[in-house]
Coordinates of C-alpha atoms in Angstrom, one line a residue:
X1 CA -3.7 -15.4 36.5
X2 CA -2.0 -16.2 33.4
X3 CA 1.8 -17.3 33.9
X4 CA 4.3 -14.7 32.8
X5 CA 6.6 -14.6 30.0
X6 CA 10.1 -15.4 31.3
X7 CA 12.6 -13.3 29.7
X8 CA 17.1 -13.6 30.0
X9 CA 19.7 -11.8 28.8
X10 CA 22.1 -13.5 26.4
X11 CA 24.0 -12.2 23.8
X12 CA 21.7 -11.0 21.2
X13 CA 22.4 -8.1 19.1
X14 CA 20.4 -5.8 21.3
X15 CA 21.7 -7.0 24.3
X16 CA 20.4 -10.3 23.9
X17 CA 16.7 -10.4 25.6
X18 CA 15.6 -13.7 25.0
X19 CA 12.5 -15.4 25.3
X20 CA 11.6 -18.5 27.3
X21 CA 9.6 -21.6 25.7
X22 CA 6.3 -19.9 26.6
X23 CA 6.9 -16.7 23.7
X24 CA 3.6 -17.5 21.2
X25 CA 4.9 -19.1 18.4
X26 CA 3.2 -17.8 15.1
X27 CA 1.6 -20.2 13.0
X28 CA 3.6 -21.6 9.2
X29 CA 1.5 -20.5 6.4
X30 CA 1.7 -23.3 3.8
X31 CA 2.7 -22.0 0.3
X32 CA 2.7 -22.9 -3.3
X33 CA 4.4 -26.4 -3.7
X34 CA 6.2 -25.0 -6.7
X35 CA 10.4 -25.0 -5.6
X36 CA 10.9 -21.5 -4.1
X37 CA 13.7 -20.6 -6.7
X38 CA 10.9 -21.0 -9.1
X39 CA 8.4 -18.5 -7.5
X40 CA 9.4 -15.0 -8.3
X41 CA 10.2 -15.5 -11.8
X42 CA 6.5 -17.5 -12.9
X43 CA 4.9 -15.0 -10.9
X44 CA 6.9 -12.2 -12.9
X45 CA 6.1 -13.8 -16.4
X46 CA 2.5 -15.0 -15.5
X47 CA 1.5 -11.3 -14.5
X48 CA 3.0 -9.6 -17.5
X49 CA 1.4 -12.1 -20.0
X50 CA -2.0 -11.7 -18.3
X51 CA -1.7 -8.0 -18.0
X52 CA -0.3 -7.8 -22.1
X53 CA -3.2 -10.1 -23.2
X54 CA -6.1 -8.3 -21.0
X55 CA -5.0 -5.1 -22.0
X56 CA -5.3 -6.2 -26.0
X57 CA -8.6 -7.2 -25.1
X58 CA -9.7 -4.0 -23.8
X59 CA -8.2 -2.0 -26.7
X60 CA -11.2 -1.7 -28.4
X61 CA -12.7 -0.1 -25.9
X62 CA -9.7 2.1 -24.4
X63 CA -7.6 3.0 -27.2
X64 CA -9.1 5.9 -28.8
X65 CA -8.9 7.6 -25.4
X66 CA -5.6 6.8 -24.5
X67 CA -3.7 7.0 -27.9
X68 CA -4.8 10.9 -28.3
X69 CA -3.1 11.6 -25.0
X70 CA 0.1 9.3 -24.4
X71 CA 3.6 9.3 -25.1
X72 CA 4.6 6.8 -28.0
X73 CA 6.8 4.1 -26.5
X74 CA 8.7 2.4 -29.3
X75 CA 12.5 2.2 -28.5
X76 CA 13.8 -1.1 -26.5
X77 CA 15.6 1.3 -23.9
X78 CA 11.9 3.0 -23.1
X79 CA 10.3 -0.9 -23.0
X80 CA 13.1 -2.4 -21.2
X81 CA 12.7 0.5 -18.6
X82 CA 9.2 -0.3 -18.5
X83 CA 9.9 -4.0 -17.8
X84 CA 12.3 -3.4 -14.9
X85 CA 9.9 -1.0 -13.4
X86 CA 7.7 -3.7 -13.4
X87 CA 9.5 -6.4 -12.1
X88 CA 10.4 -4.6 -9.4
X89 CA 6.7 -3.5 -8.1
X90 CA 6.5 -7.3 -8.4
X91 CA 9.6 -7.7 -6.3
X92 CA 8.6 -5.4 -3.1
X93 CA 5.3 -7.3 -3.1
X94 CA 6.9 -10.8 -3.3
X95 CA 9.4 -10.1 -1.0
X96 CA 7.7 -8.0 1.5
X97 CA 5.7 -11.3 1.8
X98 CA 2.3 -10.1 0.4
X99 CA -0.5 -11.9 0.0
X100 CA -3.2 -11.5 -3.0
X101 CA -5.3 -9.0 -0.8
X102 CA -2.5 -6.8 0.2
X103 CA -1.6 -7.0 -3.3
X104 CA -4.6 -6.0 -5.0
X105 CA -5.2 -3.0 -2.5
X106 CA -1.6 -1.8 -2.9
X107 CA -2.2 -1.8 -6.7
X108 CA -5.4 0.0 -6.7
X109 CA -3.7 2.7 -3.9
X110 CA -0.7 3.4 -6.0
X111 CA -2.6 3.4 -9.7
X112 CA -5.3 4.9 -9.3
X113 CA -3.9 8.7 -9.2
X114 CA -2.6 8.5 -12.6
X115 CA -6.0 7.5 -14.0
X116 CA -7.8 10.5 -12.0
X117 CA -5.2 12.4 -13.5
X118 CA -6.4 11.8 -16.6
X119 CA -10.4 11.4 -16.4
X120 CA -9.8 14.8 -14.2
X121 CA -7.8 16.9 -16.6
X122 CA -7.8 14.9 -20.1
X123 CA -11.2 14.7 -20.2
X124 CA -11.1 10.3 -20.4
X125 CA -14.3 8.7 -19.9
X126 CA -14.4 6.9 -16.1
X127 CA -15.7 3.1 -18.0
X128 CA -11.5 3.5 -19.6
X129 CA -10.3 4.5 -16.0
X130 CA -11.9 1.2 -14.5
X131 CA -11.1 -1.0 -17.6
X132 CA -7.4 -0.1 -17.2
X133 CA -7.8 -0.5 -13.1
X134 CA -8.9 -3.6 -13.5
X135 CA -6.4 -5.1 -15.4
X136 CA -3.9 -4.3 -13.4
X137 CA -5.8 -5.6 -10.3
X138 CA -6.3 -8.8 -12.1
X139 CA -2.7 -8.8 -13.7
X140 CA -1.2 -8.3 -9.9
X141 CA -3.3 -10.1 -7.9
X142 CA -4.6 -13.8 -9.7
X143 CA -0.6 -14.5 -9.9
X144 CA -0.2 -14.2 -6.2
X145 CA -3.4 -15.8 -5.3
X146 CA -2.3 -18.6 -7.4
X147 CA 1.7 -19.0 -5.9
X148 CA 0.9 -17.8 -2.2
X149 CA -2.1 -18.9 0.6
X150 CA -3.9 -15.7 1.8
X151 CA -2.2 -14.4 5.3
X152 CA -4.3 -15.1 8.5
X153 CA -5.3 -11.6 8.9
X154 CA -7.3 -12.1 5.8
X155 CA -9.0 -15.5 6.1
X156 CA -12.3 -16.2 7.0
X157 CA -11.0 -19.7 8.1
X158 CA -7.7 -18.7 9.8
X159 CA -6.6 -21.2 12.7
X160 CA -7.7 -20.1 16.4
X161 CA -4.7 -18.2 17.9
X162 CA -3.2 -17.3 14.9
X163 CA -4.6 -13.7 15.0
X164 CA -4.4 -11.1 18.0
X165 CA -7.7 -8.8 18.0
X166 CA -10.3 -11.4 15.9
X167 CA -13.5 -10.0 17.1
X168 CA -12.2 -6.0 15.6
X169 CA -11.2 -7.8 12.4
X170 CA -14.1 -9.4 11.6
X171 CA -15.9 -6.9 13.4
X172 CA -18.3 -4.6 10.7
X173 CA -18.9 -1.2 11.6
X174 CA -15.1 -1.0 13.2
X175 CA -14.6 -1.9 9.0
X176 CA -17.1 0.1 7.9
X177 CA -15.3 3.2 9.8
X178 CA -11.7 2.3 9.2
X179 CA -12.5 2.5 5.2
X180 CA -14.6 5.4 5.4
X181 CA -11.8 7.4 7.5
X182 CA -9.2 6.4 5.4
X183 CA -11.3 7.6 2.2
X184 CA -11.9 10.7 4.4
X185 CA -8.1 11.3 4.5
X186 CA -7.8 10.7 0.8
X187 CA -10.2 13.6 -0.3
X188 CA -8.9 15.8 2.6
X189 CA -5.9 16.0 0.8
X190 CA -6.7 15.5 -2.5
X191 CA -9.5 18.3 -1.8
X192 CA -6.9 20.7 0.1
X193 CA -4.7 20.7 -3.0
X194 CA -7.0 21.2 -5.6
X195 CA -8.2 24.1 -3.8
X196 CA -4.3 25.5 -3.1
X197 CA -0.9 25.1 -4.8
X198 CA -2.0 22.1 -7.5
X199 CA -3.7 23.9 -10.2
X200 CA -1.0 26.4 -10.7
X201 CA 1.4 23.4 -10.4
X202 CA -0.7 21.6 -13.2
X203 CA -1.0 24.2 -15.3
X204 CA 2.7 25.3 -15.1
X205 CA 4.5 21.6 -15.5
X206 CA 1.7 20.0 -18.3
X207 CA 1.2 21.1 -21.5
X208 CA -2.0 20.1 -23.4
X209 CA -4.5 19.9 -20.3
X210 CA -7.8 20.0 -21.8
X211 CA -9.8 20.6 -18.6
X212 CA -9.3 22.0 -14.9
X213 CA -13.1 21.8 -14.3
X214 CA -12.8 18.8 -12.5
X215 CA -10.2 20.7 -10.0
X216 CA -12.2 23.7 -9.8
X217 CA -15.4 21.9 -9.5
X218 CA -14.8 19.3 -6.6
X219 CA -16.5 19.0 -3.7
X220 CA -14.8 17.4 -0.4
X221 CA -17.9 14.8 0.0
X222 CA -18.3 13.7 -3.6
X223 CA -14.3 12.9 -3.3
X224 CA -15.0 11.0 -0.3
X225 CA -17.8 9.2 -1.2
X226 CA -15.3 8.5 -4.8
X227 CA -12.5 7.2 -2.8
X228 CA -14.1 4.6 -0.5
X229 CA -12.8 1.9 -3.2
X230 CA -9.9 3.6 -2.3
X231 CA -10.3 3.8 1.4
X232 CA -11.2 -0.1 1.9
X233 CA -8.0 -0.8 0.2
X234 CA -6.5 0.9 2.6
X235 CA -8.2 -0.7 5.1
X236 CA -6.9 -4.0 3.8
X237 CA -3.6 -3.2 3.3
X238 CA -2.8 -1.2 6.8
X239 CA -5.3 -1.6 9.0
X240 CA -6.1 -4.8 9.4
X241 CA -2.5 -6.2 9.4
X242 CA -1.3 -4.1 12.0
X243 CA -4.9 -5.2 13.6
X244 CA -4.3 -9.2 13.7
X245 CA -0.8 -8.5 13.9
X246 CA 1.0 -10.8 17.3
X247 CA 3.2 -10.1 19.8
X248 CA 6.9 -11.3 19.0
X249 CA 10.3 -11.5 20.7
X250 CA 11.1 -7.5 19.7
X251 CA 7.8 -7.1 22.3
X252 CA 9.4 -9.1 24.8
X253 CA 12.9 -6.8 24.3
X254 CA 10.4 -4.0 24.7
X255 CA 8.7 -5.1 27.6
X256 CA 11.9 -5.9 29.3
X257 CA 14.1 -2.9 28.4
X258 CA 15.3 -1.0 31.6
X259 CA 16.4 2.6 30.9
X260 CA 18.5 2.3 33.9
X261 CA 20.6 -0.7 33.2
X262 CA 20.3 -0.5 29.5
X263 CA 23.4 -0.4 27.3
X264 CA 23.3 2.9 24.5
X265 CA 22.7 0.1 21.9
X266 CA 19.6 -1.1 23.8
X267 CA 18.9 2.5 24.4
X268 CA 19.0 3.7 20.4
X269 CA 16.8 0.5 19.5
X270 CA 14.2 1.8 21.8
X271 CA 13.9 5.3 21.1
X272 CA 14.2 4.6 16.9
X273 CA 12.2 1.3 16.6
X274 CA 11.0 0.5 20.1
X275 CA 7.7 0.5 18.5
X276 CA 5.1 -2.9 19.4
X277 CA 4.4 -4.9 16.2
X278 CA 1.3 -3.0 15.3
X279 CA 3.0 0.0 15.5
X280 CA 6.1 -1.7 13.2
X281 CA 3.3 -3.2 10.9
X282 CA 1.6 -0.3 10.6
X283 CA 4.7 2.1 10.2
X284 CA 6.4 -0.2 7.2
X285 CA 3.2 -0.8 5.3
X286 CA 2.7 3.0 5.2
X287 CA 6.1 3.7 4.2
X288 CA 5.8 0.8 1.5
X289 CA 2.5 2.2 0.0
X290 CA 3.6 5.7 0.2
X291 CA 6.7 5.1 -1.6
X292 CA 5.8 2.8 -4.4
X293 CA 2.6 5.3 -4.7
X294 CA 5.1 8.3 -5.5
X295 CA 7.2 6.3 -7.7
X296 CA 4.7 4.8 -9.5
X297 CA 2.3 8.1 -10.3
X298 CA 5.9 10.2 -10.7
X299 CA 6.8 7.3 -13.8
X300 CA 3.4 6.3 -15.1
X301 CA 3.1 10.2 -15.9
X302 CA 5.9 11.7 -17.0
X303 CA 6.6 8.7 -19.3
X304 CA 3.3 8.2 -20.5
X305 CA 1.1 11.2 -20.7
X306 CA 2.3 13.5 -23.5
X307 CA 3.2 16.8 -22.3
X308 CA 3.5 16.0 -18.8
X309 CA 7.0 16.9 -17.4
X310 CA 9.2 15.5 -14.4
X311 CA 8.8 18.3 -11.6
X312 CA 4.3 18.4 -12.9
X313 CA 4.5 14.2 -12.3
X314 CA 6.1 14.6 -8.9
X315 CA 3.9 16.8 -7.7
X316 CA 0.9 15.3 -8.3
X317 CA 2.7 11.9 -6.9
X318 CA 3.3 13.6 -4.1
X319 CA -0.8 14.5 -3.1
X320 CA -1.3 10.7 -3.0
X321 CA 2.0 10.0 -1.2
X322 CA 0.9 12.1 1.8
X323 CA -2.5 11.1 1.2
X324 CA -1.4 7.5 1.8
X325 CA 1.6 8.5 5.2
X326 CA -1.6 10.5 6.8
X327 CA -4.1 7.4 6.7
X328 CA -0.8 5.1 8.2
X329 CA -0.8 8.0 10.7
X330 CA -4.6 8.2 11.5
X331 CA -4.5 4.0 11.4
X332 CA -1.5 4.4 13.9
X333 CA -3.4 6.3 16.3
X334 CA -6.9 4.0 15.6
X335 CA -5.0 0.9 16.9
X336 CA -2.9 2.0 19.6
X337 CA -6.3 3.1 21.4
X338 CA -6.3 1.3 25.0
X339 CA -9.0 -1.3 23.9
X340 CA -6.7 -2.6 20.7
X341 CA -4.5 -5.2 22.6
X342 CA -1.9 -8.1 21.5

């Protein structure tokens, strides 16, 4: 029998569990060489000059679509919005400690429903949907692949131990059916709307829609069989974290709390984020990709697509937000299954 984990009471700021020598220690992930201080800014500067120069590249092949249906941006307040905006979905990647894979899923999650937007009900040809999806991709993600090592959770060549759950990681139907059922979620919702509220929403809050055929038209499995890009980046970015994700000391706190000698502040961190690390893992990624997927969608269409106005933008944000919370909650319920263990 394995020996227990030991664990005393101090004075911690929950009461103080803390763990003896034997807690798992989680392995140091080496990073860029390059003086921390250093790091956020390149990384800021090195994505916005590769997205500027691949996007002047593809403007030979994108800007007669675009330029017939966007918003002329020419005053410095408009660009220096832009800029911010930019820096910080830099920011909550950087500093949520994202690797390039989370990175490149979040990006494609939270971009994409502009650009269906448009190829939906502007009539813009899919090859200009990928060309600009792809720039960003590569504008987001080569920058962090270059200044931070891939997480264990997503290398092939991660260090024994430093992963709970390897064989359902690696594993490739459990893969294979967390990407389909998250692209499942996606065009349950996406379907559900089109068929409900969101062409009367569209039609009311956007001026100069040139089609709603593409609303009218859709069929639940040709969105789902669409949105499995979509569904494996959400596969990378939720469920496999909260997969590989460890046991740490707020497990042992969990495993030791008492409800009968617990004080109230060891009772309210319980009940509110009692949760084990998958379930934390899993509950701030979702929030994370739901969030920047609203904000993103609510500005990339009202300030660029002409016509489109604040309340039409944030309701089509909001379809992909609770697209994305549902597939965190179906995730949550995939991993918390008796045979998922730390």
């Amino acid at each position: 029998m394995a020996p227990r984990k030991r664990i005393s009471k101090s004075n911690g700021p929950q009461g103080g569990f803390v763990a003896s020598a034997t807690s798992v220690k989680t392995p140091v992930i080496p990073t860029s060489k390059i003086p921390a201080p250093l790091r956020f800014p390149l990384l800021a500067i090195l994505s916005m000059a590769l997205s500027s120069i691949l996007y002047t590249i593809s403007a030979e092949f994108t800007a007669g679509d675009l330029a017939n249906v966007s918003r002329s941006v020419n005053d410095w307040p408009q660009i220096t919005g832009l800029v911010v905006c930019k820096i910080m979905e830099l920011g909550v990647s950087w500093f949520s400690g994202f690797d390039g894979y989370d990175v490149a899923s979040l990006t494609l999650l939270s971009h994409l429903p502009p650009l269906v937007l448009l190829t939906t009900c502007y009539s813009i040809r899919p090859t200009t949907m990928l060309s600009c999806l792809a720039v960003d991709l590569l504008a987001m993600a080569i920058p962090f692949n270059l200044l931070r090592r891939v997480s264990p959770a997503h290398a092939d060549d991660a260090p024994q131990g430093s992963i709970a759950n390897r064989s359902i990681v690696t594993d490739l139907p459990t893969q294979v059916f967390a990407s389909l059922l998250a692209s499942g979620v996606y065009a349950f919702v996406v379907y559900g709307s089109y068929y409900t509220w969101l062409p009367i929403h569209l039609v009311t809050n956007f001026d100069g829609l040139r089609s709603m055929g593409g609303i009218y038209e859709a069929q639940f499995l040709t969105l789902a069989l669409l949105y499995i890009p979509a569904g494996v980046a959400a596969k990378v970015f939720l469920f496999t974290p909260a997969t590989a994700s460890k046991k740490d000391f707020a497990d042992a706190q969990r495993a030791a709390f008492d409800p009968k000698t617990a004080t109230l502040e060891e009772t309210l961190w319980y009940n509110v984020w009692g949760f084990s690390k998958r379930g934390r893992v899993m509950i701030s990624r979702t929030a994370i990709l739901s969030g920047v997927t609203f904000l993103y969608s609510w500005l990339q269409v009202y300030a660029s697509i002409e016509g489109a106005e604040s309340l039409g933008a944030a309701g089509w944000a909001c379809v992909w937000a609770i697209a994305a919370a549902l597939t965190g909650v179906a995730y949550y319920w995939v991993i918390n299954v008796e045979e998922i263990s730390n």
